[in-house]
PDB file of C-alpha atoms in Angstrom:
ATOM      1  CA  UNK R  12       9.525  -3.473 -12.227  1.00  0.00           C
ATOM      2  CA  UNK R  13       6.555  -4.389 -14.721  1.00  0.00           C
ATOM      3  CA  UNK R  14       6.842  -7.622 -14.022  1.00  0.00           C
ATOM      4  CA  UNK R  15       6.594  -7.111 -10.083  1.00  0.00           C
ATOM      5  CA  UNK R  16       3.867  -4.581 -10.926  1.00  0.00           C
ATOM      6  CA  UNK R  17       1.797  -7.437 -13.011  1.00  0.00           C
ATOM      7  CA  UNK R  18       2.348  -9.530 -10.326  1.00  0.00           C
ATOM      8  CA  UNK R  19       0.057  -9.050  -7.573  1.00  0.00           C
ATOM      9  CA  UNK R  20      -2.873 -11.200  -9.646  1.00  0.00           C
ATOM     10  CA  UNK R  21      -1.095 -14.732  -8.423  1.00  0.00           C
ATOM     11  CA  UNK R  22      -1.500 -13.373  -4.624  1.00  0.00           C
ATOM     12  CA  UNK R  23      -4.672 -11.136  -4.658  1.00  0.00           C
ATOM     13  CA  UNK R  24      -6.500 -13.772  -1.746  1.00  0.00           C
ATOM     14  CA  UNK R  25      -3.215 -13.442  -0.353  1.00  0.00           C
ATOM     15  CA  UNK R  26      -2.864  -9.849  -0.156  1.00  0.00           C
ATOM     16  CA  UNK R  27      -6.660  -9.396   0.755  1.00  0.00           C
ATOM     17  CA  UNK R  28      -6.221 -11.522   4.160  1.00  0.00           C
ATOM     18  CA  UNK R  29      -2.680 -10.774   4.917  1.00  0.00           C
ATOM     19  CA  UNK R  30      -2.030  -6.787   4.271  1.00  0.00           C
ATOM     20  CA  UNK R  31      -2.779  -4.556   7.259  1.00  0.00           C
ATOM     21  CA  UNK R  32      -5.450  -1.725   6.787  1.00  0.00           C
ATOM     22  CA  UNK R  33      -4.860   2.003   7.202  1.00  0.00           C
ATOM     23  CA  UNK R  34      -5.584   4.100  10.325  1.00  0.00           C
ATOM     24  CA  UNK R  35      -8.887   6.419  10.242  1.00  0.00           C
ATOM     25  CA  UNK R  36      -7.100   9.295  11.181  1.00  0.00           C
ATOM     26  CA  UNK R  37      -4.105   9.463   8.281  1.00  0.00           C
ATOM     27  CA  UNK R  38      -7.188   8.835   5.708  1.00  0.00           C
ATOM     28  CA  UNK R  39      -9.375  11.761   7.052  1.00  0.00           C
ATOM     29  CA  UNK R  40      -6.223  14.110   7.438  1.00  0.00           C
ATOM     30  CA  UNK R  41      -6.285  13.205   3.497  1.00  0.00           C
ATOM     31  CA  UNK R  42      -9.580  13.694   2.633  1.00  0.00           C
ATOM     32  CA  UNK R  43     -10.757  16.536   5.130  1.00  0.00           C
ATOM     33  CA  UNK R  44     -13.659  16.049   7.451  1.00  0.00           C
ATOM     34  CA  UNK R  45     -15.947  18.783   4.789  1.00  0.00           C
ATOM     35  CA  UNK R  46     -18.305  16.547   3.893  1.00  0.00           C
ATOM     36  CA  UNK R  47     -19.086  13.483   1.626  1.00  0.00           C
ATOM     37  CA  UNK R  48     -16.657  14.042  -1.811  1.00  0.00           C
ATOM     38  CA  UNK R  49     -16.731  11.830  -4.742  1.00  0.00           C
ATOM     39  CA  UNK R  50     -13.149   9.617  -4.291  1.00  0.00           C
ATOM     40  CA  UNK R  51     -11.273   7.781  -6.591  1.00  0.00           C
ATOM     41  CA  UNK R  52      -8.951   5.300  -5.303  1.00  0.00           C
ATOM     42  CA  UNK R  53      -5.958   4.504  -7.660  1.00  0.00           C
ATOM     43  CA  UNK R  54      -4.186   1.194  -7.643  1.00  0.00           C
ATOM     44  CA  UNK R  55      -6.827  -0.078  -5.136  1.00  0.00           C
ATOM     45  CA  UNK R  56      -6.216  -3.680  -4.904  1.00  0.00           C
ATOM     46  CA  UNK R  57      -8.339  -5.673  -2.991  1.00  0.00           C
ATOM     47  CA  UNK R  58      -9.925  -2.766  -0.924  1.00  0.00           C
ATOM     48  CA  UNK R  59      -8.082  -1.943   2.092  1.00  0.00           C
ATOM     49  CA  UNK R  60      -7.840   1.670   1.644  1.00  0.00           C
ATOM     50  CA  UNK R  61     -11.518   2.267  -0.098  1.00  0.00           C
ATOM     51  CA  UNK R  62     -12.727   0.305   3.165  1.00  0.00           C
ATOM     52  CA  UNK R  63     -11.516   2.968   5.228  1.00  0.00           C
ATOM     53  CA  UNK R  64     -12.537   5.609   2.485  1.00  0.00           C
ATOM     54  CA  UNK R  65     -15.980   4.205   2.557  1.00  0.00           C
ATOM     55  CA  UNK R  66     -16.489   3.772   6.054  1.00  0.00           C
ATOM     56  CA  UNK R  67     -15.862   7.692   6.743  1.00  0.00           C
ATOM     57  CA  UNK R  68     -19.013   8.492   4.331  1.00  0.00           C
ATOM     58  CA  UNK R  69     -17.440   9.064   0.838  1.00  0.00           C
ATOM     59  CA  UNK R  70     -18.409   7.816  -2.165  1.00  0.00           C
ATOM     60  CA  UNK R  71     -15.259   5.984  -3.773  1.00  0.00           C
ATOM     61  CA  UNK R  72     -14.768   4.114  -7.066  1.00  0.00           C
ATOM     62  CA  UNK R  73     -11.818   1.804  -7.482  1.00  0.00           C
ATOM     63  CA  UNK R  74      -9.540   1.476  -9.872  1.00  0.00           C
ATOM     64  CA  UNK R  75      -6.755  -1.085 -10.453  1.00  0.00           C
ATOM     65  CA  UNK R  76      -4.455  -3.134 -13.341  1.00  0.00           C
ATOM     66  CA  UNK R  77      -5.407  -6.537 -11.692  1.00  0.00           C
ATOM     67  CA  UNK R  78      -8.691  -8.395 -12.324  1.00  0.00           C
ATOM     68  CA  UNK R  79      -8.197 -10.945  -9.899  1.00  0.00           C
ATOM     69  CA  UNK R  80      -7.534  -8.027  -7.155  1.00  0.00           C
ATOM     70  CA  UNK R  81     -10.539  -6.198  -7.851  1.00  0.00           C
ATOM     71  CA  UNK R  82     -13.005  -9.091  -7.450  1.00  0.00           C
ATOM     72  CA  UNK R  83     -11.302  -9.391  -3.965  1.00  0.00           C
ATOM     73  CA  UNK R  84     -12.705  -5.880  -3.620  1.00  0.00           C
ATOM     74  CA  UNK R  85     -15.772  -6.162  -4.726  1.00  0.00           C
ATOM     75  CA  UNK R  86     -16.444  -9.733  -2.449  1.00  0.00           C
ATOM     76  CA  UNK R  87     -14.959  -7.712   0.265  1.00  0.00           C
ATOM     77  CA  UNK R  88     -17.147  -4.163  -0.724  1.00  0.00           C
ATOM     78  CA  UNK R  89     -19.900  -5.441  -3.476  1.00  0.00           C
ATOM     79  CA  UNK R  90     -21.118  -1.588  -3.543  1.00  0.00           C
ATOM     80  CA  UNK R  91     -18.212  -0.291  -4.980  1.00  0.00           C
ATOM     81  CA  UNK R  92     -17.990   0.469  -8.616  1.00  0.00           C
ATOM     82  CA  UNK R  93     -14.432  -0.681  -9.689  1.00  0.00           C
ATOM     83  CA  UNK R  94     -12.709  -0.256 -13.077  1.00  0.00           C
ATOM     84  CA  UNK R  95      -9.385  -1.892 -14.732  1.00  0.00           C
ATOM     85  CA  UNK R  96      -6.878   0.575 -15.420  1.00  0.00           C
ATOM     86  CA  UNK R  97      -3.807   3.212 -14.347  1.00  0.00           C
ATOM     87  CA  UNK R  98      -2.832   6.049 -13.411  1.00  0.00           C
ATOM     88  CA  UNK R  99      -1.422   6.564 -16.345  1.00  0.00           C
ATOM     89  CA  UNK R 100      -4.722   5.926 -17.916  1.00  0.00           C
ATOM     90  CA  UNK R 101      -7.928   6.611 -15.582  1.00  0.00           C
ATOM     91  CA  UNK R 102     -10.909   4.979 -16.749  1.00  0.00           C
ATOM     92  CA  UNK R 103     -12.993   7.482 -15.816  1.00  0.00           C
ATOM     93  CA  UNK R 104     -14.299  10.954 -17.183  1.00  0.00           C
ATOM     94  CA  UNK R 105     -12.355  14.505 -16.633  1.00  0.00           C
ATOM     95  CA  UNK R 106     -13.520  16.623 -13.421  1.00  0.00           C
ATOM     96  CA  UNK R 107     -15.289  13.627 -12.287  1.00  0.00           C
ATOM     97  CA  UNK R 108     -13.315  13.214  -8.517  1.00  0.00           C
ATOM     98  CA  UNK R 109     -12.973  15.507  -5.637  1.00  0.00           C
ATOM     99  CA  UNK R 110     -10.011  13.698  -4.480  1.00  0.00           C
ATOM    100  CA  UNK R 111      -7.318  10.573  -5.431  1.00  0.00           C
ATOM    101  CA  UNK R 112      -6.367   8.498  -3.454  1.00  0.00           C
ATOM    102  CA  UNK R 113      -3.404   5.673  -3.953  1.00  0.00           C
ATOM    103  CA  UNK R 114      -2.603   3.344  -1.122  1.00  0.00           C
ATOM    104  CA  UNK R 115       0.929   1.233  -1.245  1.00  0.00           C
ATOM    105  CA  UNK R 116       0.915   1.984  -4.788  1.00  0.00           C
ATOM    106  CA  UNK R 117       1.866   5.605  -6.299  1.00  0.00           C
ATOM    107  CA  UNK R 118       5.899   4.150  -6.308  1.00  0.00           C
ATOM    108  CA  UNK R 119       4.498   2.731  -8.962  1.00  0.00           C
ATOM    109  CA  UNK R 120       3.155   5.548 -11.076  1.00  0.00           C
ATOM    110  CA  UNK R 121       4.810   6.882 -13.956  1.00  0.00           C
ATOM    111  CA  UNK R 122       5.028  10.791 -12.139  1.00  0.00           C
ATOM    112  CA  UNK R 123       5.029  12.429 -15.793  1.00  0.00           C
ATOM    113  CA  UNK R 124       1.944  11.042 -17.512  1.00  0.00           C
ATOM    114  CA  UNK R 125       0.392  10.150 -13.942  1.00  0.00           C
ATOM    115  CA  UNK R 126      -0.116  13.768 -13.154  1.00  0.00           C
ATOM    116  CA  UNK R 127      -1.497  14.670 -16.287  1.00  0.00           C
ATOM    117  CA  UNK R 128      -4.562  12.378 -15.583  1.00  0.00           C
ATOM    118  CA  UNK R 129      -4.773  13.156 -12.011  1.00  0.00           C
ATOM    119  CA  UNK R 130      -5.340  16.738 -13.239  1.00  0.00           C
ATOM    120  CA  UNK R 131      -7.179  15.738 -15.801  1.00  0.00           C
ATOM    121  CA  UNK R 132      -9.836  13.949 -13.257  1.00  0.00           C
ATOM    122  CA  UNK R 133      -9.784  16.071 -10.535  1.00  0.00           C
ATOM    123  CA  UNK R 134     -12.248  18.967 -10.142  1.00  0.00           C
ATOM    124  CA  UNK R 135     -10.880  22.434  -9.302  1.00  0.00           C
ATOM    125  CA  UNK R 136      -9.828  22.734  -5.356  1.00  0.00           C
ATOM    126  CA  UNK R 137      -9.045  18.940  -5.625  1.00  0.00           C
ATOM    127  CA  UNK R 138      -6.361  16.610  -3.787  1.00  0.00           C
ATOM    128  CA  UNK R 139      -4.600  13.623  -4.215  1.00  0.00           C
ATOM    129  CA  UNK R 140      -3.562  11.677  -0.918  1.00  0.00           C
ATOM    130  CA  UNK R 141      -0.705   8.936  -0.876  1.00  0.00           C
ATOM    131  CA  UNK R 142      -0.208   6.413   1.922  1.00  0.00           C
ATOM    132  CA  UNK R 143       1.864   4.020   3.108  1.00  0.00           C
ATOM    133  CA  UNK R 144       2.571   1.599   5.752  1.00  0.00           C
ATOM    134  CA  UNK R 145       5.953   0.490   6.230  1.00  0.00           C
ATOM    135  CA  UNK R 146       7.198  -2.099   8.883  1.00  0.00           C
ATOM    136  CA  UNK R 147       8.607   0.124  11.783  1.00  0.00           C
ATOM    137  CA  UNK R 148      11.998  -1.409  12.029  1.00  0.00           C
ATOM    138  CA  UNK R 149      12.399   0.354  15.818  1.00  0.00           C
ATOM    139  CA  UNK R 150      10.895  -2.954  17.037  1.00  0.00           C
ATOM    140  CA  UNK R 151      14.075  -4.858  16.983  1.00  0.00           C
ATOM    141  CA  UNK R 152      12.587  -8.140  15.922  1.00  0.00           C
ATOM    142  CA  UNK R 153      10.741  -6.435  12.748  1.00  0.00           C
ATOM    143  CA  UNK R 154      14.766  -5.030  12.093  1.00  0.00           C
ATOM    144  CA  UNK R 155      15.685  -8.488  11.936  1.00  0.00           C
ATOM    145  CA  UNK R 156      12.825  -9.255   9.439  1.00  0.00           C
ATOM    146  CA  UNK R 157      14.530  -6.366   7.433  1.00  0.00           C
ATOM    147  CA  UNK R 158      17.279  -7.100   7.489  1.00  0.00           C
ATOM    148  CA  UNK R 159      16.749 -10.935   6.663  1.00  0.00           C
ATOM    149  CA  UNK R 160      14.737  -9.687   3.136  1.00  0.00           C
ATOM    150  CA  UNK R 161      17.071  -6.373   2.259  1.00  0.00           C
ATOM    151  CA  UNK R 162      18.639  -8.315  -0.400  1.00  0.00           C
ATOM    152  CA  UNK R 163      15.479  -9.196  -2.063  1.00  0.00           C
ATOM    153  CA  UNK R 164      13.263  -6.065  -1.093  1.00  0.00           C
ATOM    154  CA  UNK R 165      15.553  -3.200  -2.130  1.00  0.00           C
ATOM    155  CA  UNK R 166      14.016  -0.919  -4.322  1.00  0.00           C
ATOM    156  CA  UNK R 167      10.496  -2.601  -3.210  1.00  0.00           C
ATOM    157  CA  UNK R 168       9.662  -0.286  -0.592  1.00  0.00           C
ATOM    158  CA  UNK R 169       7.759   2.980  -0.955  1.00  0.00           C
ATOM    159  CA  UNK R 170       9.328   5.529  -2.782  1.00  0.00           C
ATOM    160  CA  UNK R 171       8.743   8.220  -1.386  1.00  0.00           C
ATOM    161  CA  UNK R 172      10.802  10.489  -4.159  1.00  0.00           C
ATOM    162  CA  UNK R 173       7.248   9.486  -5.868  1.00  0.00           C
ATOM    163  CA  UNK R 174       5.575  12.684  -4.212  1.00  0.00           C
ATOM    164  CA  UNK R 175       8.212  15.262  -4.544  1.00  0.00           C
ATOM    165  CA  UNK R 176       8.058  14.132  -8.593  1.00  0.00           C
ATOM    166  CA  UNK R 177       4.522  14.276  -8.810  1.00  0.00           C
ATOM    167  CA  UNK R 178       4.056  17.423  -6.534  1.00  0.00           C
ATOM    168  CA  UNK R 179       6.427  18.917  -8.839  1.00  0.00           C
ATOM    169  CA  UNK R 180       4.280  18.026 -11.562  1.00  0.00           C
ATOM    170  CA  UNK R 181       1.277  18.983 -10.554  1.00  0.00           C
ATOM    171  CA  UNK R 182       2.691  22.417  -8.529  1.00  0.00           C
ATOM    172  CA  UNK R 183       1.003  21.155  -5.621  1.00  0.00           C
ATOM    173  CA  UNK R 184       1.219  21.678  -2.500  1.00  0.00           C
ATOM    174  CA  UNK R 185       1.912  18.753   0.431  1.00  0.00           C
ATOM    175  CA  UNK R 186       1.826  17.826   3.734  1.00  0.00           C
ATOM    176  CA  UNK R 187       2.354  15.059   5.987  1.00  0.00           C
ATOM    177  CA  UNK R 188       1.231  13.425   8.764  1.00  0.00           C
ATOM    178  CA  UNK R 189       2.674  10.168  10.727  1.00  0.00           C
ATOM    179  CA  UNK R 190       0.153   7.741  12.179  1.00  0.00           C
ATOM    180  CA  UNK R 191       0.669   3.984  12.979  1.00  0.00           C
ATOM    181  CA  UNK R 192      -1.244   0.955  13.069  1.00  0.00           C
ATOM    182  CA  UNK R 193      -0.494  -2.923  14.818  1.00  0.00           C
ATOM    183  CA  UNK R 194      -1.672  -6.229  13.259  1.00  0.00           C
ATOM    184  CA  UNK R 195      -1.914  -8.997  15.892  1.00  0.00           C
ATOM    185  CA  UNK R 196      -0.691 -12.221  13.675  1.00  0.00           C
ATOM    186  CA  UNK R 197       0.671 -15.618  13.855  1.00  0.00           C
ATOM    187  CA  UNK R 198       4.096 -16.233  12.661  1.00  0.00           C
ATOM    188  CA  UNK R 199       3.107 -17.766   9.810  1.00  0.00           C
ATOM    189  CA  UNK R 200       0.855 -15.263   8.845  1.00  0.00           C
ATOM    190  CA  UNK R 201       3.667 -13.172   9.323  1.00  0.00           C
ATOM    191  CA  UNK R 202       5.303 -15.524   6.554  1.00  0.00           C
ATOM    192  CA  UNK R 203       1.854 -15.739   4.382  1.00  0.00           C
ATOM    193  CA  UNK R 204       2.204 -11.535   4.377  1.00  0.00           C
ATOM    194  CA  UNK R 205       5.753 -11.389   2.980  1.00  0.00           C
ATOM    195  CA  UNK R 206       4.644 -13.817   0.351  1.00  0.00           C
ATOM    196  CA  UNK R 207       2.287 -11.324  -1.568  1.00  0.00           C
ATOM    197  CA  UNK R 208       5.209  -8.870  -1.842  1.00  0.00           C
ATOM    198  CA  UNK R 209       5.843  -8.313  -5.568  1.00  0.00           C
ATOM    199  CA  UNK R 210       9.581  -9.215  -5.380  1.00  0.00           C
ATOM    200  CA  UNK R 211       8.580 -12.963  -3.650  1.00  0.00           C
ATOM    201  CA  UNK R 212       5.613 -13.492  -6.076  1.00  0.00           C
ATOM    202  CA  UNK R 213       8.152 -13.140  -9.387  1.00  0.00           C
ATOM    203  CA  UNK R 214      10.351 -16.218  -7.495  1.00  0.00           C
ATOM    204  CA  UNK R 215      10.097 -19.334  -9.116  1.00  0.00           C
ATOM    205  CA  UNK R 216       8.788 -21.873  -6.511  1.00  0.00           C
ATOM    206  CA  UNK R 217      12.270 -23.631  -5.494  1.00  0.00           C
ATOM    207  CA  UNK R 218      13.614 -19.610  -4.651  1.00  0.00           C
ATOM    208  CA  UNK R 219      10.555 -18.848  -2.869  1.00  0.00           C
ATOM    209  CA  UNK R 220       9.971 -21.937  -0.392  1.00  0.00           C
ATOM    210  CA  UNK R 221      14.377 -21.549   0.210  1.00  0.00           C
ATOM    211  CA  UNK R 222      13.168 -17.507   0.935  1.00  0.00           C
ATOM    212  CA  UNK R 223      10.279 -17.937   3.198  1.00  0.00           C
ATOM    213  CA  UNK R 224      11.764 -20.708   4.996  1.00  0.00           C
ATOM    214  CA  UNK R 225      14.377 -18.276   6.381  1.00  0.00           C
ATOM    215  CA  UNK R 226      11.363 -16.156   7.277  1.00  0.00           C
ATOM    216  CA  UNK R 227       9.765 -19.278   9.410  1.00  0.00           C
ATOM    217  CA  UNK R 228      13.736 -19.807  10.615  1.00  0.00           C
ATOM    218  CA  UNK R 229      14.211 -16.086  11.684  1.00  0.00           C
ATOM    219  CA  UNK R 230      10.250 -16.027  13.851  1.00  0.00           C
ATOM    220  CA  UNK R 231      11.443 -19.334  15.423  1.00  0.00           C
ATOM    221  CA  UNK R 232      15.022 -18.529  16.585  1.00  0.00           C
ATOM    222  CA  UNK R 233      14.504 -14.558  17.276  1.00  0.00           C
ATOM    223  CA  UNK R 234      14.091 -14.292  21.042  1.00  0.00           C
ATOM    224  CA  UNK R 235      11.157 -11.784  20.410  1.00  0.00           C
ATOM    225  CA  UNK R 236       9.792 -14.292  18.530  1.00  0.00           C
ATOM    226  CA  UNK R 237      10.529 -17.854  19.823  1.00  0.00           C
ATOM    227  CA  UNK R 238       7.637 -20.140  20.897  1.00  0.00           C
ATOM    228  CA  UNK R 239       5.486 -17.042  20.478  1.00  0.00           C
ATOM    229  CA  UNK R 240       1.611 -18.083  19.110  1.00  0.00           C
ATOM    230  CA  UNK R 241       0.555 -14.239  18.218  1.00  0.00           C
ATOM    231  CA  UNK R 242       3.274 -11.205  17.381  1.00  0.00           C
ATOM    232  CA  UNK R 243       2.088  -7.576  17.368  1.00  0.00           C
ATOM    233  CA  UNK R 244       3.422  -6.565  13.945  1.00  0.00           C
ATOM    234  CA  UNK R 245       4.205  -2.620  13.885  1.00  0.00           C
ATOM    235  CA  UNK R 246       3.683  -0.262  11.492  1.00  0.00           C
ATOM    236  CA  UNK R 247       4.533   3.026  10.823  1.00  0.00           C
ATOM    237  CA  UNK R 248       1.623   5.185   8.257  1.00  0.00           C
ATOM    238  CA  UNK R 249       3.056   8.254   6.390  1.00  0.00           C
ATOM    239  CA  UNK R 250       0.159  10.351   4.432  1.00  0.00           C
ATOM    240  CA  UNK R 251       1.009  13.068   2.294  1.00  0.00           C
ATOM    241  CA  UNK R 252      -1.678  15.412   0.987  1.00  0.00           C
ATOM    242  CA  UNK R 253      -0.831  17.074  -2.520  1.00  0.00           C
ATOM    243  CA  UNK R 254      -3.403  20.360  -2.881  1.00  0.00           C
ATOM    244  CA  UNK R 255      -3.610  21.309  -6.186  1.00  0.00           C
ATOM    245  CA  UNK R 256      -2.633  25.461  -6.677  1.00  0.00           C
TER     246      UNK R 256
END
């Protein structure tokens, strides 16, 4: 797991170009529609989520273990302030943030030590939100996808036992809302997307050209697929709002 956590440097131009965004909506049902609050965005990668966080008004600062991701962010969002670090370990001072914010990343977090910072850095009244968009696997040629990386993905995916521990930690709080959101992509960006996963960046290079090429085998032979120049690539976007008691 640290070494799939470390790995997201190698594929940070990658993950900037290939990764879908998040909808409006799920982002203000995390953040509230009260006015402009003072966000930190945890395990912000190259930017996707403090885009959106941005966009609806809100001053956010970025934080994130990867160099190499958060220069994406800043050529993507120069005004952002960004910082290297955890959420174990939040480079920032305490009852500095109005809210925290983690997009495809609190699986990650350590729930324990995580939620001592989070409380640590979060003013009285404040929230943490945690997002994630997972391939909707309704679509039955995105099941195939699935299906074809299981073997390799399992224990990848969100983890969603990740907010129960750290509402339980924090006595917060949470709800949840549903939204969705559709990237229109080429097959092979299809391919170029599962690349920046952590579990295909730790391959050596023989495993992952033999693993992606099944990718490129499955888009060309799936009859949802075949001879197709642009997919509509599905996703299904849980939030979950943890209100601090």
């Amino acid at each position: 797991m640290r070494a799939r956590a470390r790995s997201f440097g190698s594929v940070a131009a990658g993950y900037a170009a290939r990764r879908p965004t998040y909808p409006v909506d799920a982002v203000e049902f995390l953040l509230g529609r009260g006015g402009v609050l003072d966000v930190l965005d945890v395990g912000a990668g190259t930017g996707l989520l403090t885009e959106v966080v941005a966009g609806l008004g809100h001053r956010v600062r970025a934080v994130d273990p990867s160099p190499e991701m958060l220069a994406e962010l800043t050529a993507r969002l120069p005004g952002v302030a960004t910082a290297v670090g955890t959420a174990e370990q939040l480079p920032v001072g305490g009852a500095s943030a109005d809210a925290v914010v983690a997009g495809q990343a609190a699986h990650w977090f350590d729930p324990a030590p995580a939620a001592r910072e989070l409380r640590r850095v979060l003013r009285p009244g404040g929230r943490v939100g945690l997002v994630w968009n997972t391939r909707d696997e309704r679509v039955p040629w995105v099941a195939a996808l699935g299906e074809r990386i299981a073997d390799e993905a399992r224990g990848h995916e969100a983890d969603r036992a990740v907010v129960e521990s750290l509402a339980a930690e924090l006595a917060a709080a949470v709800e949840v809302v549903e939204s969705a959101v559709v990237q229109r992509v080429g097959p092979e960006d299809v391919v170029a997307g599962i690349a920046t996963r952590s579990y295909v960046a730790v391959m050596d290079d023989a495993r992952r050209a033999e693993f992606l090429g099944g990718i490129r085998e499955l888009l060309a032979r799936h009859r949802d697929t075949r001879g197709r120049s642009e997919l509509e690539l599905p996703y299904r976007t849980h939030a979950y709002r943890l209100t601090l008691r």
